[in-house]
CSV table of C-alpha atoms (C1' of nucleotides) in Angstrom, one decimal:
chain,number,residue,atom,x,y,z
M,1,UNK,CA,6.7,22.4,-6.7
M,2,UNK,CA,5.7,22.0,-3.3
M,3,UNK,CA,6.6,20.4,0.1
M,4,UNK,CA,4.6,17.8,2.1
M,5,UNK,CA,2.2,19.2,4.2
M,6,UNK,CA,3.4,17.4,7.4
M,7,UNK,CA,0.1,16.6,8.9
M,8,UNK,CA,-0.2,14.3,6.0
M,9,UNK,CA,2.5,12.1,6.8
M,10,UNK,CA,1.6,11.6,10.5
M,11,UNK,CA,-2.3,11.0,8.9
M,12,UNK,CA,-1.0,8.2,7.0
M,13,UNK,CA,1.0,6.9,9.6
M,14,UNK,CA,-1.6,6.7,12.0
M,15,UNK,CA,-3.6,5.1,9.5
M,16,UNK,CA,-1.8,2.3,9.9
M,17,UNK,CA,0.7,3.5,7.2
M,18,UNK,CA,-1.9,2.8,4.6
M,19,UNK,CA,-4.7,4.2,3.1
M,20,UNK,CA,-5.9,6.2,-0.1
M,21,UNK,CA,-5.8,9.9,-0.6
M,22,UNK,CA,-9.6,9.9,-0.3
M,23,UNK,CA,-9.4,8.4,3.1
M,24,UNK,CA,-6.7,10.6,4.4
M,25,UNK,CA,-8.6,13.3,3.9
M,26,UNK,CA,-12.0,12.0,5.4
M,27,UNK,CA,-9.6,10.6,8.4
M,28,UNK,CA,-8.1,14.7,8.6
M,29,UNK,CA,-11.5,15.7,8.7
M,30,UNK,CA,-13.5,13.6,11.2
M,31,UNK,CA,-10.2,15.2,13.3
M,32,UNK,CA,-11.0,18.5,12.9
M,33,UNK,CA,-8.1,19.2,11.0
M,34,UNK,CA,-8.7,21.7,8.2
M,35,UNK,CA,-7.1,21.1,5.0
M,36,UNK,CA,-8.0,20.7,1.6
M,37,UNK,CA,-8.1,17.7,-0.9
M,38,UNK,CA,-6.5,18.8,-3.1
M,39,UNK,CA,-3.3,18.9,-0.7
M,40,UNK,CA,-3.4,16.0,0.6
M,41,UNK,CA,-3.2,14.8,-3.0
M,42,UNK,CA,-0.3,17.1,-3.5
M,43,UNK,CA,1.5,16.0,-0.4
M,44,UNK,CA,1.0,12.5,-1.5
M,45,UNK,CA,2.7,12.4,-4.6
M,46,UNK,CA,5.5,14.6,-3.1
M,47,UNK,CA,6.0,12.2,-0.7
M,48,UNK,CA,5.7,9.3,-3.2
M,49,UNK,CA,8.5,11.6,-5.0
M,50,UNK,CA,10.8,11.8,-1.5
M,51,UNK,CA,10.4,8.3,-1.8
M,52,UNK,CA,8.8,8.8,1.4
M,53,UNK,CA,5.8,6.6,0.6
M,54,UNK,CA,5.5,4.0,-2.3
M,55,UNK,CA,2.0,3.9,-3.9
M,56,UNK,CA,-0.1,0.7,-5.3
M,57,UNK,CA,-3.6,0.0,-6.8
M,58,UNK,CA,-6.7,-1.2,-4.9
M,59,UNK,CA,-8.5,-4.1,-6.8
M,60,UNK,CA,-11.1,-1.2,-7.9
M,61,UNK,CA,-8.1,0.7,-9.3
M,62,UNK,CA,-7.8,3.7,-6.0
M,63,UNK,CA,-4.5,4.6,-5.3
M,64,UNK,CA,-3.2,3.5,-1.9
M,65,UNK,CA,0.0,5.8,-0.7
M,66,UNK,CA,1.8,3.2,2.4
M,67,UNK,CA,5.2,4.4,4.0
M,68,UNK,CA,7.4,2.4,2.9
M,69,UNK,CA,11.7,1.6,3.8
M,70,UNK,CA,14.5,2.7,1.9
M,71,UNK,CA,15.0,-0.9,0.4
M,72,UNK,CA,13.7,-2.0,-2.9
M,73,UNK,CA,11.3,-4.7,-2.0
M,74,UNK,CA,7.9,-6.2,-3.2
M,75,UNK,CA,4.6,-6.8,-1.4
M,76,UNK,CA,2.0,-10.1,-1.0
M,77,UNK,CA,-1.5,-7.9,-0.4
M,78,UNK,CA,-4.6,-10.2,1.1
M,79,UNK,CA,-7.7,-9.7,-1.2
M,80,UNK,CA,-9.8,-9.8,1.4
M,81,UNK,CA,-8.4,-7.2,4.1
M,82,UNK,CA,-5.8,-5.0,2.5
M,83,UNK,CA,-2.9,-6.6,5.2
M,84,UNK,CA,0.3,-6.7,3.5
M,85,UNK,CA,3.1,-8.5,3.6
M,86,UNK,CA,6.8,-7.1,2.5
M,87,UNK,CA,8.9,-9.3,0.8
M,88,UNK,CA,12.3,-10.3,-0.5
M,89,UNK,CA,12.4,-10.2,-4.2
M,90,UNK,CA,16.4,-10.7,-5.2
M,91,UNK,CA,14.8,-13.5,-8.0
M,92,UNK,CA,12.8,-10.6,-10.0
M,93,UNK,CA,15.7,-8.3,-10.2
M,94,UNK,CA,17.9,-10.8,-11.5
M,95,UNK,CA,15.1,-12.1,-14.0
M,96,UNK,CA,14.0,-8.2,-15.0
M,97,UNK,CA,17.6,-7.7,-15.9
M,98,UNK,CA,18.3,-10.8,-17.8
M,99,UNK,CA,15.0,-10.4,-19.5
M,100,UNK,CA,15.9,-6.3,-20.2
M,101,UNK,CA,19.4,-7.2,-21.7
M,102,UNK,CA,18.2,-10.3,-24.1
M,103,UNK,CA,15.9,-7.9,-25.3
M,104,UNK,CA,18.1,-4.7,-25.7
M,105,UNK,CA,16.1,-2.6,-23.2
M,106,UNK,CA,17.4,0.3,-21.3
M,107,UNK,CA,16.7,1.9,-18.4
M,108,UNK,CA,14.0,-0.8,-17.0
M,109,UNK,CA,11.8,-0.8,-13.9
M,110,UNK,CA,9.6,-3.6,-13.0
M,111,UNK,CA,6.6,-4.3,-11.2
M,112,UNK,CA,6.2,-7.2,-9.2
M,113,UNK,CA,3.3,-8.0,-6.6
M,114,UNK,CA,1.7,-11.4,-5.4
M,115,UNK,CA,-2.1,-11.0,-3.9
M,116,UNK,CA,-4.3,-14.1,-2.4
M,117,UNK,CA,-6.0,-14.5,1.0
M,118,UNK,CA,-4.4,-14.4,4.0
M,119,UNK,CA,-4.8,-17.9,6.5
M,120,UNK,CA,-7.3,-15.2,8.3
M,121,UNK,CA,-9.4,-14.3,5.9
E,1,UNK,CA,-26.8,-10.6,-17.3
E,2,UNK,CA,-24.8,-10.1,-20.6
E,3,UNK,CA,-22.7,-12.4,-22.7
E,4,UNK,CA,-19.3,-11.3,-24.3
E,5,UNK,CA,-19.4,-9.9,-28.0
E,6,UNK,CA,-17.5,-12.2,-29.8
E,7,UNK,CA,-15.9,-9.2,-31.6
E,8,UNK,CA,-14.3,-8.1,-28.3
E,9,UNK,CA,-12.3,-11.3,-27.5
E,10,UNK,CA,-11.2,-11.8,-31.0
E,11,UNK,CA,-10.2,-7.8,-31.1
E,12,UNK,CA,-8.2,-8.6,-27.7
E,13,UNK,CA,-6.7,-11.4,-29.1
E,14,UNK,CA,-5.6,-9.5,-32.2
E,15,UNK,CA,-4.0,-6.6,-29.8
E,16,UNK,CA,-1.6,-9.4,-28.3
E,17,UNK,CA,-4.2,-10.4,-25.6
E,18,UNK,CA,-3.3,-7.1,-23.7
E,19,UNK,CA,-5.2,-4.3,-23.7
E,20,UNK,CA,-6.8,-1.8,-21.8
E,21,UNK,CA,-11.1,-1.2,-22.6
E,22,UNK,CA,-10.3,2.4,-24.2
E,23,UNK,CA,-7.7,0.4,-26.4
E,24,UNK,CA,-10.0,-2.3,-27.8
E,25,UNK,CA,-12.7,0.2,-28.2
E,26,UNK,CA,-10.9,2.5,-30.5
E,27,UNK,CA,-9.2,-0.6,-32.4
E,28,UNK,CA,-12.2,-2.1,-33.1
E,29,UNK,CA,-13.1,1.7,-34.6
E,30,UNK,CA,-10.4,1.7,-36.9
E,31,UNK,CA,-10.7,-1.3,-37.9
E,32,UNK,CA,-14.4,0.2,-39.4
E,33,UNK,CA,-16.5,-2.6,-36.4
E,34,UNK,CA,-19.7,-0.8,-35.7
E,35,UNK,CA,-19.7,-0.9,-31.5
E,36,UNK,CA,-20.5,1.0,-28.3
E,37,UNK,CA,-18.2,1.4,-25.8
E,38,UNK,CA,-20.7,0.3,-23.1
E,39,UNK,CA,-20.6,-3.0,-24.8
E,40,UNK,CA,-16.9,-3.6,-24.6
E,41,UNK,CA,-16.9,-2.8,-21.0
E,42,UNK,CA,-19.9,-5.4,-20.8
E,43,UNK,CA,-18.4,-7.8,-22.9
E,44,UNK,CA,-14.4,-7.7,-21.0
E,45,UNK,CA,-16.4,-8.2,-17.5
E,46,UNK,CA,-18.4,-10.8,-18.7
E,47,UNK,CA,-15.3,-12.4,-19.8
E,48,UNK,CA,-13.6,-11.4,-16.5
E,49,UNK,CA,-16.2,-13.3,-14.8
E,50,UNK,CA,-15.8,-16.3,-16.9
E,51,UNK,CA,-12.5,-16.5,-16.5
E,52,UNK,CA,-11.4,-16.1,-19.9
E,53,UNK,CA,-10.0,-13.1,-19.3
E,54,UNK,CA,-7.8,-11.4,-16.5
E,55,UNK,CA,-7.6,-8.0,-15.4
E,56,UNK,CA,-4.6,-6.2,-14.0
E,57,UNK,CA,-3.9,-2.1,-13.2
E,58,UNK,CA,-1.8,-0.1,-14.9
E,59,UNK,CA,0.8,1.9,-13.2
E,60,UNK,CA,-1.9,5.0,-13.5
E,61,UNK,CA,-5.1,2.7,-12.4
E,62,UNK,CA,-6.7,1.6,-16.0
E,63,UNK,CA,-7.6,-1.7,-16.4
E,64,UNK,CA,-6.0,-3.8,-18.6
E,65,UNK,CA,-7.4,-6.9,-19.6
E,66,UNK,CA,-5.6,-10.3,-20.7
E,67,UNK,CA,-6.5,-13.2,-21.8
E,68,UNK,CA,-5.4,-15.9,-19.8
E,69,UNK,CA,-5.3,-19.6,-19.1
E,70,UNK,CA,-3.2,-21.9,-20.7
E,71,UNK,CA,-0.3,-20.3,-21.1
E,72,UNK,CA,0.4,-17.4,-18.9
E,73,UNK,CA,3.2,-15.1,-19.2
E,74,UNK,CA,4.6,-11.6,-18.7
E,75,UNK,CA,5.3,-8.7,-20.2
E,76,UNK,CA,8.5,-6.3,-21.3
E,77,UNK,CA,6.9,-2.9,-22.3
E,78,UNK,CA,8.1,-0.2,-23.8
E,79,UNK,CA,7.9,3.4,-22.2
E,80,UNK,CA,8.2,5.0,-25.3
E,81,UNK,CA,6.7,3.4,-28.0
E,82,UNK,CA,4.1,1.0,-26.1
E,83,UNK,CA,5.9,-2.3,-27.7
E,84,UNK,CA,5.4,-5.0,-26.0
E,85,UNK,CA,6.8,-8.4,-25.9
E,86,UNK,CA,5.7,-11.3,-23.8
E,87,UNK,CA,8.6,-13.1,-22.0
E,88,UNK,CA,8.7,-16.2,-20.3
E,89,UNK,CA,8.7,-16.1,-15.8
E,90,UNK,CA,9.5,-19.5,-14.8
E,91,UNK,CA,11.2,-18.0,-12.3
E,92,UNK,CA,8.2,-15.8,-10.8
E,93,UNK,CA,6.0,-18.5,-10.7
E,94,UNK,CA,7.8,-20.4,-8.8
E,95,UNK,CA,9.0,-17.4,-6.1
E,96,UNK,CA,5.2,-17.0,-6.2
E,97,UNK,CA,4.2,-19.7,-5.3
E,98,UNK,CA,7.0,-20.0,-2.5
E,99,UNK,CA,6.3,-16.6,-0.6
E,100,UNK,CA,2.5,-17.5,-0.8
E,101,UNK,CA,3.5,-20.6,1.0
E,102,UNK,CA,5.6,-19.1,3.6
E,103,UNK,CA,2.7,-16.5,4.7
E,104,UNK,CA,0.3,-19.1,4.5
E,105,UNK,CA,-1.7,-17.2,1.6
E,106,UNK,CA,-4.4,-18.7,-0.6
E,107,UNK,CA,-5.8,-18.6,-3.9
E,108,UNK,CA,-2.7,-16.4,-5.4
E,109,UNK,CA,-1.9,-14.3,-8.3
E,110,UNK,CA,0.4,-12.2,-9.3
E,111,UNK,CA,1.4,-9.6,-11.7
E,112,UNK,CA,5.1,-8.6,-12.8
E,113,UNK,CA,5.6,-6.6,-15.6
E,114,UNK,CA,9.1,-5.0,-16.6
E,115,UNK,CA,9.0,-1.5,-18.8
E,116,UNK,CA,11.7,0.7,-19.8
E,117,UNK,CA,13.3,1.9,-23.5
E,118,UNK,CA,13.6,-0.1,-26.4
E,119,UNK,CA,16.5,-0.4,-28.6
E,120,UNK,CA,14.7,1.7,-31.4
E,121,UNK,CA,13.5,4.5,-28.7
C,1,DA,C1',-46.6,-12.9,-36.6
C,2,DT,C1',-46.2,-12.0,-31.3
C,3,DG,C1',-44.4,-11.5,-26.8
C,4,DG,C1',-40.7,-11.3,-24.0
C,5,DA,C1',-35.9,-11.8,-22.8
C,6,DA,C1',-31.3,-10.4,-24.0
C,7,DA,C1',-28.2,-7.2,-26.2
C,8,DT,C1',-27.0,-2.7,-27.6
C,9,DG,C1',-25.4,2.0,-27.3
C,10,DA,C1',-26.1,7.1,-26.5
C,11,DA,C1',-26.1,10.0,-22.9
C,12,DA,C1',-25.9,11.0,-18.1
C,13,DA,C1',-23.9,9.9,-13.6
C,14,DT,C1',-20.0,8.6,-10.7
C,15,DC,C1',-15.7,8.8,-8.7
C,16,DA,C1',-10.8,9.4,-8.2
C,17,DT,C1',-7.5,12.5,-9.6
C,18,DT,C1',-5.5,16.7,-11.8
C,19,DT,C1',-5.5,21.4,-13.2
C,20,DT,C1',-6.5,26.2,-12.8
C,21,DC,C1',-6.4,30.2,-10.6
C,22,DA,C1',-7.2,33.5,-7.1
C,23,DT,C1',-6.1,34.0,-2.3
C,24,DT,C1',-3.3,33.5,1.8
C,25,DT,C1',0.9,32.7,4.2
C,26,DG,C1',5.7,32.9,5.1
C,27,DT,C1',10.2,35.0,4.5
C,28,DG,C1',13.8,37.9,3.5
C,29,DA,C1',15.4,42.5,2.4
C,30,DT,C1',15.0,47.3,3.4
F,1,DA,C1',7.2,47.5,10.6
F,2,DT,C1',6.7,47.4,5.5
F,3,DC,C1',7.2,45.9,1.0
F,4,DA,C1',7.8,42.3,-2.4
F,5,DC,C1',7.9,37.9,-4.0
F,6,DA,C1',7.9,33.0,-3.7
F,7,DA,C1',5.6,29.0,-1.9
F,8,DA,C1',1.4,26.9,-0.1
F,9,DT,C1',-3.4,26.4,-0.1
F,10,DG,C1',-8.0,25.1,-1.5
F,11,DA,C1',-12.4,25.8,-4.1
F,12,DA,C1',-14.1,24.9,-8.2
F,13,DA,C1',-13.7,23.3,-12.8
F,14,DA,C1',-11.7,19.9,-16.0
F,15,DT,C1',-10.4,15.2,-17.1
F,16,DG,C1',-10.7,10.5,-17.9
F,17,DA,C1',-12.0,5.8,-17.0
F,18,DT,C1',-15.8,3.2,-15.7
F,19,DT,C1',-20.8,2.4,-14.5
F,20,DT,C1',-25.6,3.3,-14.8
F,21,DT,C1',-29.9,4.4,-17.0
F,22,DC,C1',-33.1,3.7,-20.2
F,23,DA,C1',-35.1,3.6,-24.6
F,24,DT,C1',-34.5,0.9,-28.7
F,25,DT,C1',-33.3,-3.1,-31.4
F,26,DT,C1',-32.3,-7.9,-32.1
F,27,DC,C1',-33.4,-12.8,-31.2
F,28,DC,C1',-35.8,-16.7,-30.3
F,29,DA,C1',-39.5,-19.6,-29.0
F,30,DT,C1',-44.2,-20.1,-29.4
DNA sequence: ATGGAAATGAAAATCATTTTCATTTGTGAT
DNA sequence: ATCACAAATGAAAATGATTTTCATTTCCAT
């Protein structure tokens, strides 16, 4: 195993607290620090594992890594610029548990986003 | 410009109208169909773009495509044999469409998918 | 039949991500 | 300070999905 290179974190938190792996590292690099991909990608998912940072898919399928807050919640993403919107999702836990237990299923997760444009875009 | 192989749809169909490219490609091989994988790729955007079809992201980014339209659902999947059985979401329609409201968002979708162990696994 | 447009698929290219592995760094014991 | 060993690092190769290229085949309309 291995820990979270802490220059990571404050990357992604300066980018806004989102961004892909890919773009940590270019944003690392246009700052002269000098680390390699392959850590930030190993930082990431350490994080992600700290439950530090929550990860989600891009539209094209990229990974994006944003810090997220200890409580379970669920996110509206705009289509057209990536702003996101946290949100309160009480109704899906109840559903994914009712739905779990008619269906004898153990141990569930669910996933559970909502993406559209934003009134600025 | 390319239009969809029949084949493709009616293979997607046949998985349960879920299914990742990779997946209808090597069904469509065992079931003895004579096609390239560049053609299945072609034929799921085409029907992407046509709206016949939706396209969603796995929880490690491969696309998974589904047909959609008239009566759209969700799904309970299992992690350890891959079962899958679609279950009604009212309810997440409805909190969809209510969040969307209160952020002022436009044009919405959503995903919501549930996974965890079936009662044979 | 003939020409051109659309469809096809094998192979190469792309791109994010993961793995491998040799090297460097940090740390604790002596 | 020195030795030994674990953890961290990163370059390069491997992986896997998806896209692009391009030569070939299939389909029509004439």
């Amino acid at each position: 195993m291995s820990r979270s290179n802490p220059r990571v974190l404050s990357t992604l938190e300066r980018a806004g607290g989102f961004a892909s792996a890919q773009e940590v590292y270019r944003l690392m690099q246009r700052e002269g620090e000098s680390i390699g991909l392959t850590t930030v990608y190993r930082s990431l998912q350490s994080l992600v594992n700290d439950k530090i940072v929550d990860v989600l898919r891009r539209d094209d399928g990229e990974a994006i890594y944003r810090l997220c807050g200890d409580a379970h919640h669920h996110h509206l993403v705009c289509k057209g610029c990536g702003d996101t919107v946290e949100i309160e999702g009480g109704v899906i836990e109840k559903w994914a548990k009712t739905m779990a237990e008619e269906f004898g299923f153990r141990e569930v997760g669910h996933t559970a986003e909502i993406f559209g444009l934003c009134s600025k875009c």
